[in-house]
Amino acid sequence: MTTPTPSPTPSPSARLTPVEAHLEQELLSRTALGVFRLNGQFLAESERLARPAGLTAAWWQVLGAVLPAPQPVSGIARTMGITRQSVQRVADLLVREGLAEYQPNPAHRRAKLLAPTADGRASVARIEPGHADLAARLAAELGEHAFAETAAALERLALAMERVMDAE
């Protein structure tokens, strides 16, 4: 007696009509284009804010990731959603400039922790007034509630993308 072969599970798009599938694709395109546009805007504004402190947006981003606690380069990369190699390049530059230092990692002998130095913390602190001003202007433009909803929606989108990509 032969065992029946289970039928494959239909993909989520198989449940949709062609019109519904097209609408979902349109939503994905609009979302991606909006995120790409925002990314460009945030990078440009981050460069503008970081420049007077002697930082670049990338340096600020990596230093900001380790302000609360030292982290390995791989952990910073995971948090930021970029490659370990790009974080490693920035981390090495920060160490060379005296803005960060490598510390021993009790959990892993070879993967050292990156930590900001006093100079690194001071550089990031010089950005704070401009950062606070931008936050206040965005809150005034969007409204406090909509600003919080926007942040929450982007966080949900990032988590959903992780789940979808991990399922592939």
PDB file of C-alpha atoms in Angstrom:
ATOM      1  CA  MET A   1       0.000   0.000   0.000  1.00  0.00           C
ATOM      2  CA  THR A   2       1.417   3.370  -0.952  1.00  0.00           C
ATOM      3  CA  THR A   3       1.316   6.391   1.279  1.00  0.00           C
ATOM      4  CA  PRO A   4      -0.285   9.397  -0.393  1.00  0.00           C
ATOM      5  CA  THR A   5       2.064  12.289  -1.022  1.00  0.00           C
ATOM      6  CA  PRO A   6       0.944  15.337   0.902  1.00  0.00           C
ATOM      7  CA  SER A   7      -0.045  18.199  -1.336  1.00  0.00           C
ATOM      8  CA  PRO A   8       2.211  21.222  -1.008  1.00  0.00           C
ATOM      9  CA  THR A   9       1.016  24.048   1.160  1.00  0.00           C
ATOM     10  CA  PRO A  10      -0.180  26.844  -1.095  1.00  0.00           C
ATOM     11  CA  SER A  11       1.760  30.064  -0.926  1.00  0.00           C
ATOM     12  CA  PRO A  12       0.022  33.025   0.737  1.00  0.00           C
ATOM     13  CA  SER A  13      -0.411  34.664  -2.679  1.00  0.00           C
ATOM     14  CA  ALA A  14      -2.297  31.603  -3.997  1.00  0.00           C
ATOM     15  CA  ARG A  15      -5.310  32.581  -1.867  1.00  0.00           C
ATOM     16  CA  LEU A  16      -5.650  35.927  -3.645  1.00  0.00           C
ATOM     17  CA  THR A  17      -7.342  36.960  -6.836  1.00  0.00           C
ATOM     18  CA  PRO A  18      -5.028  38.527  -9.438  1.00  0.00           C
ATOM     19  CA  VAL A  19      -6.384  41.977  -8.536  1.00  0.00           C
ATOM     20  CA  GLU A  20      -5.736  41.431  -4.808  1.00  0.00           C
ATOM     21  CA  ALA A  21      -2.234  40.117  -5.524  1.00  0.00           C
ATOM     22  CA  HIS A  22      -1.526  43.191  -7.638  1.00  0.00           C
ATOM     23  CA  LEU A  23      -2.724  45.462  -4.824  1.00  0.00           C
ATOM     24  CA  GLU A  24      -0.406  43.689  -2.343  1.00  0.00           C
ATOM     25  CA  GLN A  25       2.503  44.099  -4.770  1.00  0.00           C
ATOM     26  CA  GLU A  26       1.651  47.782  -5.128  1.00  0.00           C
ATOM     27  CA  LEU A  27       1.653  48.165  -1.323  1.00  0.00           C
ATOM     28  CA  LEU A  28       5.041  46.466  -1.122  1.00  0.00           C
ATOM     29  CA  SER A  29       6.448  48.772  -3.814  1.00  0.00           C
ATOM     30  CA  ARG A  30       5.046  51.900  -2.139  1.00  0.00           C
ATOM     31  CA  THR A  31       6.408  50.772   1.233  1.00  0.00           C
ATOM     32  CA  ALA A  32       9.860  49.977  -0.149  1.00  0.00           C
ATOM     33  CA  LEU A  33      10.068  53.254  -2.058  1.00  0.00           C
ATOM     34  CA  GLY A  34       8.958  55.166   1.041  1.00  0.00           C
ATOM     35  CA  VAL A  35      11.581  53.434   3.184  1.00  0.00           C
ATOM     36  CA  PHE A  36      14.289  54.070   0.563  1.00  0.00           C
ATOM     37  CA  ARG A  37      13.336  57.743   0.456  1.00  0.00           C
ATOM     38  CA  LEU A  38      13.319  57.981   4.250  1.00  0.00           C
ATOM     39  CA  ASN A  39      16.676  56.220   4.416  1.00  0.00           C
ATOM     40  CA  GLY A  40      18.168  58.830   2.096  1.00  0.00           C
ATOM     41  CA  GLN A  41      16.605  61.658   4.077  1.00  0.00           C
ATOM     42  CA  PHE A  42      17.794  60.258   7.410  1.00  0.00           C
ATOM     43  CA  LEU A  43      21.309  59.665   6.081  1.00  0.00           C
ATOM     44  CA  ALA A  44      21.557  63.209   4.696  1.00  0.00           C
ATOM     45  CA  GLU A  45      20.275  64.726   7.947  1.00  0.00           C
ATOM     46  CA  SER A  46      22.527  62.454  10.021  1.00  0.00           C
ATOM     47  CA  GLU A  47      25.552  63.585   8.002  1.00  0.00           C
ATOM     48  CA  ARG A  48      24.554  67.211   8.545  1.00  0.00           C
ATOM     49  CA  LEU A  49      24.136  66.710  12.308  1.00  0.00           C
ATOM     50  CA  ALA A  50      27.296  64.609  12.744  1.00  0.00           C
ATOM     51  CA  ARG A  51      29.700  66.768  10.702  1.00  0.00           C
ATOM     52  CA  PRO A  52      30.229  69.542  13.329  1.00  0.00           C
ATOM     53  CA  ALA A  53      31.066  66.840  15.912  1.00  0.00           C
ATOM     54  CA  GLY A  54      33.774  65.428  13.641  1.00  0.00           C
ATOM     55  CA  LEU A  55      31.749  62.302  12.862  1.00  0.00           C
ATOM     56  CA  THR A  56      30.070  60.793   9.844  1.00  0.00           C
ATOM     57  CA  ALA A  57      26.580  59.289   9.938  1.00  0.00           C
ATOM     58  CA  ALA A  58      28.126  55.789   9.908  1.00  0.00           C
ATOM     59  CA  TRP A  59      30.484  56.622  12.779  1.00  0.00           C
ATOM     60  CA  TRP A  60      27.601  58.099  14.772  1.00  0.00           C
ATOM     61  CA  GLN A  61      25.458  55.048  14.067  1.00  0.00           C
ATOM     62  CA  VAL A  62      28.099  52.596  15.313  1.00  0.00           C
ATOM     63  CA  LEU A  63      29.020  54.726  18.339  1.00  0.00           C
ATOM     64  CA  GLY A  64      25.331  55.098  19.163  1.00  0.00           C
ATOM     65  CA  ALA A  65      24.901  51.332  19.119  1.00  0.00           C
ATOM     66  CA  VAL A  66      27.549  50.879  21.826  1.00  0.00           C
ATOM     67  CA  LEU A  67      26.702  53.853  24.069  1.00  0.00           C
ATOM     68  CA  PRO A  68      24.413  51.792  26.336  1.00  0.00           C
ATOM     69  CA  ALA A  69      26.852  48.855  26.567  1.00  0.00           C
ATOM     70  CA  PRO A  70      29.838  47.442  24.676  1.00  0.00           C
ATOM     71  CA  GLN A  71      28.924  44.976  21.930  1.00  0.00           C
ATOM     72  CA  PRO A  72      30.720  42.687  19.499  1.00  0.00           C
ATOM     73  CA  VAL A  73      30.831  43.869  15.888  1.00  0.00           C
ATOM     74  CA  SER A  74      28.487  41.034  14.867  1.00  0.00           C
ATOM     75  CA  GLY A  75      25.879  42.190  17.410  1.00  0.00           C
ATOM     76  CA  ILE A  76      26.069  45.777  16.153  1.00  0.00           C
ATOM     77  CA  ALA A  77      25.641  44.562  12.577  1.00  0.00           C
ATOM     78  CA  ARG A  78      22.617  42.459  13.518  1.00  0.00           C
ATOM     79  CA  THR A  79      20.984  45.367  15.352  1.00  0.00           C
ATOM     80  CA  MET A  80      21.621  47.765  12.471  1.00  0.00           C
ATOM     81  CA  GLY A  81      20.707  45.279   9.730  1.00  0.00           C
ATOM     82  CA  ILE A  82      23.989  45.687   7.846  1.00  0.00           C
ATOM     83  CA  THR A  83      26.980  43.471   7.177  1.00  0.00           C
ATOM     84  CA  ARG A  84      29.518  42.638   9.828  1.00  0.00           C
ATOM     85  CA  GLN A  85      32.281  43.722   7.433  1.00  0.00           C
ATOM     86  CA  SER A  86      30.924  47.272   7.097  1.00  0.00           C
ATOM     87  CA  VAL A  87      30.608  47.607  10.865  1.00  0.00           C
ATOM     88  CA  GLN A  88      34.131  46.198  11.268  1.00  0.00           C
ATOM     89  CA  ARG A  89      35.556  48.856   8.912  1.00  0.00           C
ATOM     90  CA  VAL A  90      33.822  51.667  10.836  1.00  0.00           C
ATOM     91  CA  ALA A  91      34.777  50.170  14.213  1.00  0.00           C
ATOM     92  CA  ASP A  92      38.440  49.999  13.192  1.00  0.00           C
ATOM     93  CA  LEU A  93      38.309  53.654  12.080  1.00  0.00           C
ATOM     94  CA  LEU A  94      36.687  54.698  15.356  1.00  0.00           C
ATOM     95  CA  VAL A  95      39.396  52.883  17.307  1.00  0.00           C
ATOM     96  CA  ARG A  96      42.136  54.452  15.169  1.00  0.00           C
ATOM     97  CA  GLU A  97      40.614  57.935  15.792  1.00  0.00           C
ATOM     98  CA  GLY A  98      40.420  57.322  19.556  1.00  0.00           C
ATOM     99  CA  LEU A  99      36.610  57.443  19.628  1.00  0.00           C
ATOM    100  CA  ALA A 100      36.165  53.768  20.537  1.00  0.00           C
ATOM    101  CA  GLU A 101      38.218  50.906  21.903  1.00  0.00           C
ATOM    102  CA  TYR A 102      38.167  47.139  21.793  1.00  0.00           C
ATOM    103  CA  GLN A 103      37.689  45.367  25.114  1.00  0.00           C
ATOM    104  CA  PRO A 104      37.962  41.694  26.030  1.00  0.00           C
ATOM    105  CA  ASN A 105      34.731  39.740  25.606  1.00  0.00           C
ATOM    106  CA  PRO A 106      34.160  37.276  28.452  1.00  0.00           C
ATOM    107  CA  ALA A 107      31.671  35.353  26.272  1.00  0.00           C
ATOM    108  CA  HIS A 108      34.001  34.939  23.284  1.00  0.00           C
ATOM    109  CA  ARG A 109      37.776  35.058  23.255  1.00  0.00           C
ATOM    110  CA  ARG A 110      38.176  36.245  19.635  1.00  0.00           C
ATOM    111  CA  ALA A 111      35.130  38.536  19.192  1.00  0.00           C
ATOM    112  CA  LYS A 112      36.173  41.600  21.170  1.00  0.00           C
ATOM    113  CA  LEU A 113      33.635  44.142  22.394  1.00  0.00           C
ATOM    114  CA  LEU A 114      33.537  47.647  20.942  1.00  0.00           C
ATOM    115  CA  ALA A 115      33.059  50.419  23.506  1.00  0.00           C
ATOM    116  CA  PRO A 116      33.064  54.205  23.157  1.00  0.00           C
ATOM    117  CA  THR A 117      35.901  56.182  24.703  1.00  0.00           C
ATOM    118  CA  ALA A 118      35.347  59.440  26.593  1.00  0.00           C
ATOM    119  CA  ASP A 119      36.144  61.294  23.337  1.00  0.00           C
ATOM    120  CA  GLY A 120      33.583  59.164  21.488  1.00  0.00           C
ATOM    121  CA  ARG A 121      30.908  59.915  24.074  1.00  0.00           C
ATOM    122  CA  ALA A 122      31.769  63.628  23.924  1.00  0.00           C
ATOM    123  CA  SER A 123      31.466  63.622  20.115  1.00  0.00           C
ATOM    124  CA  VAL A 124      28.031  62.028  20.260  1.00  0.00           C
ATOM    125  CA  ALA A 125      26.990  64.471  23.007  1.00  0.00           C
ATOM    126  CA  ARG A 126      27.798  67.385  20.668  1.00  0.00           C
ATOM    127  CA  ILE A 127      25.145  66.040  18.274  1.00  0.00           C
ATOM    128  CA  GLU A 128      22.436  65.952  20.956  1.00  0.00           C
ATOM    129  CA  PRO A 129      21.116  69.535  20.559  1.00  0.00           C
ATOM    130  CA  GLY A 130      20.581  69.124  16.801  1.00  0.00           C
ATOM    131  CA  HIS A 131      19.096  65.678  17.324  1.00  0.00           C
ATOM    132  CA  ALA A 132      16.672  67.046  19.944  1.00  0.00           C
ATOM    133  CA  ASP A 133      15.703  69.902  17.630  1.00  0.00           C
ATOM    134  CA  LEU A 134      14.962  67.523  14.732  1.00  0.00           C
ATOM    135  CA  ALA A 135      12.915  65.281  17.047  1.00  0.00           C
ATOM    136  CA  ALA A 136      10.888  68.278  18.259  1.00  0.00           C
ATOM    137  CA  ARG A 137      10.270  69.527  14.708  1.00  0.00           C
ATOM    138  CA  LEU A 138       9.128  66.081  13.532  1.00  0.00           C
ATOM    139  CA  ALA A 139       6.872  65.710  16.587  1.00  0.00           C
ATOM    140  CA  ALA A 140       5.341  69.119  15.852  1.00  0.00           C
ATOM    141  CA  GLU A 141       4.836  68.214  12.184  1.00  0.00           C
ATOM    142  CA  LEU A 142       3.334  64.766  12.809  1.00  0.00           C
ATOM    143  CA  GLY A 143       1.849  65.191  16.283  1.00  0.00           C
ATOM    144  CA  GLU A 144       3.133  63.183  19.249  1.00  0.00           C
ATOM    145  CA  HIS A 145       0.635  60.338  18.807  1.00  0.00           C
ATOM    146  CA  ALA A 146       1.226  59.924  15.063  1.00  0.00           C
ATOM    147  CA  PHE A 147       4.989  60.116  15.634  1.00  0.00           C
ATOM    148  CA  ALA A 148       4.766  57.232  18.146  1.00  0.00           C
ATOM    149  CA  GLU A 149       2.494  55.266  15.784  1.00  0.00           C
ATOM    150  CA  THR A 150       4.973  55.774  12.938  1.00  0.00           C
ATOM    151  CA  ALA A 151       7.861  54.466  15.022  1.00  0.00           C
ATOM    152  CA  ALA A 152       5.790  51.457  16.105  1.00  0.00           C
ATOM    153  CA  ALA A 153       4.701  50.719  12.510  1.00  0.00           C
ATOM    154  CA  LEU A 154       8.306  50.797  11.288  1.00  0.00           C
ATOM    155  CA  GLU A 155       9.365  48.482  14.128  1.00  0.00           C
ATOM    156  CA  ARG A 156       6.530  46.052  13.223  1.00  0.00           C
ATOM    157  CA  LEU A 157       7.528  46.201   9.546  1.00  0.00           C
ATOM    158  CA  ALA A 158      11.169  45.405  10.387  1.00  0.00           C
ATOM    159  CA  LEU A 159      10.122  42.411  12.510  1.00  0.00           C
ATOM    160  CA  ALA A 160       7.735  41.176   9.823  1.00  0.00           C
ATOM    161  CA  MET A 161      10.482  41.425   7.187  1.00  0.00           C
ATOM    162  CA  GLU A 162      12.800  39.397   9.446  1.00  0.00           C
ATOM    163  CA  ARG A 163      10.160  36.671   9.893  1.00  0.00           C
ATOM    164  CA  VAL A 164       9.345  36.554   6.176  1.00  0.00           C
ATOM    165  CA  MET A 165      13.008  36.449   5.161  1.00  0.00           C
ATOM    166  CA  ASP A 166      13.819  33.800   7.771  1.00  0.00           C
ATOM    167  CA  ALA A 167      10.971  31.627   6.450  1.00  0.00           C
ATOM    168  CA  GLU A 168      12.450  31.479   2.943  1.00  0.00           C
TER     169      GLU A 168
END
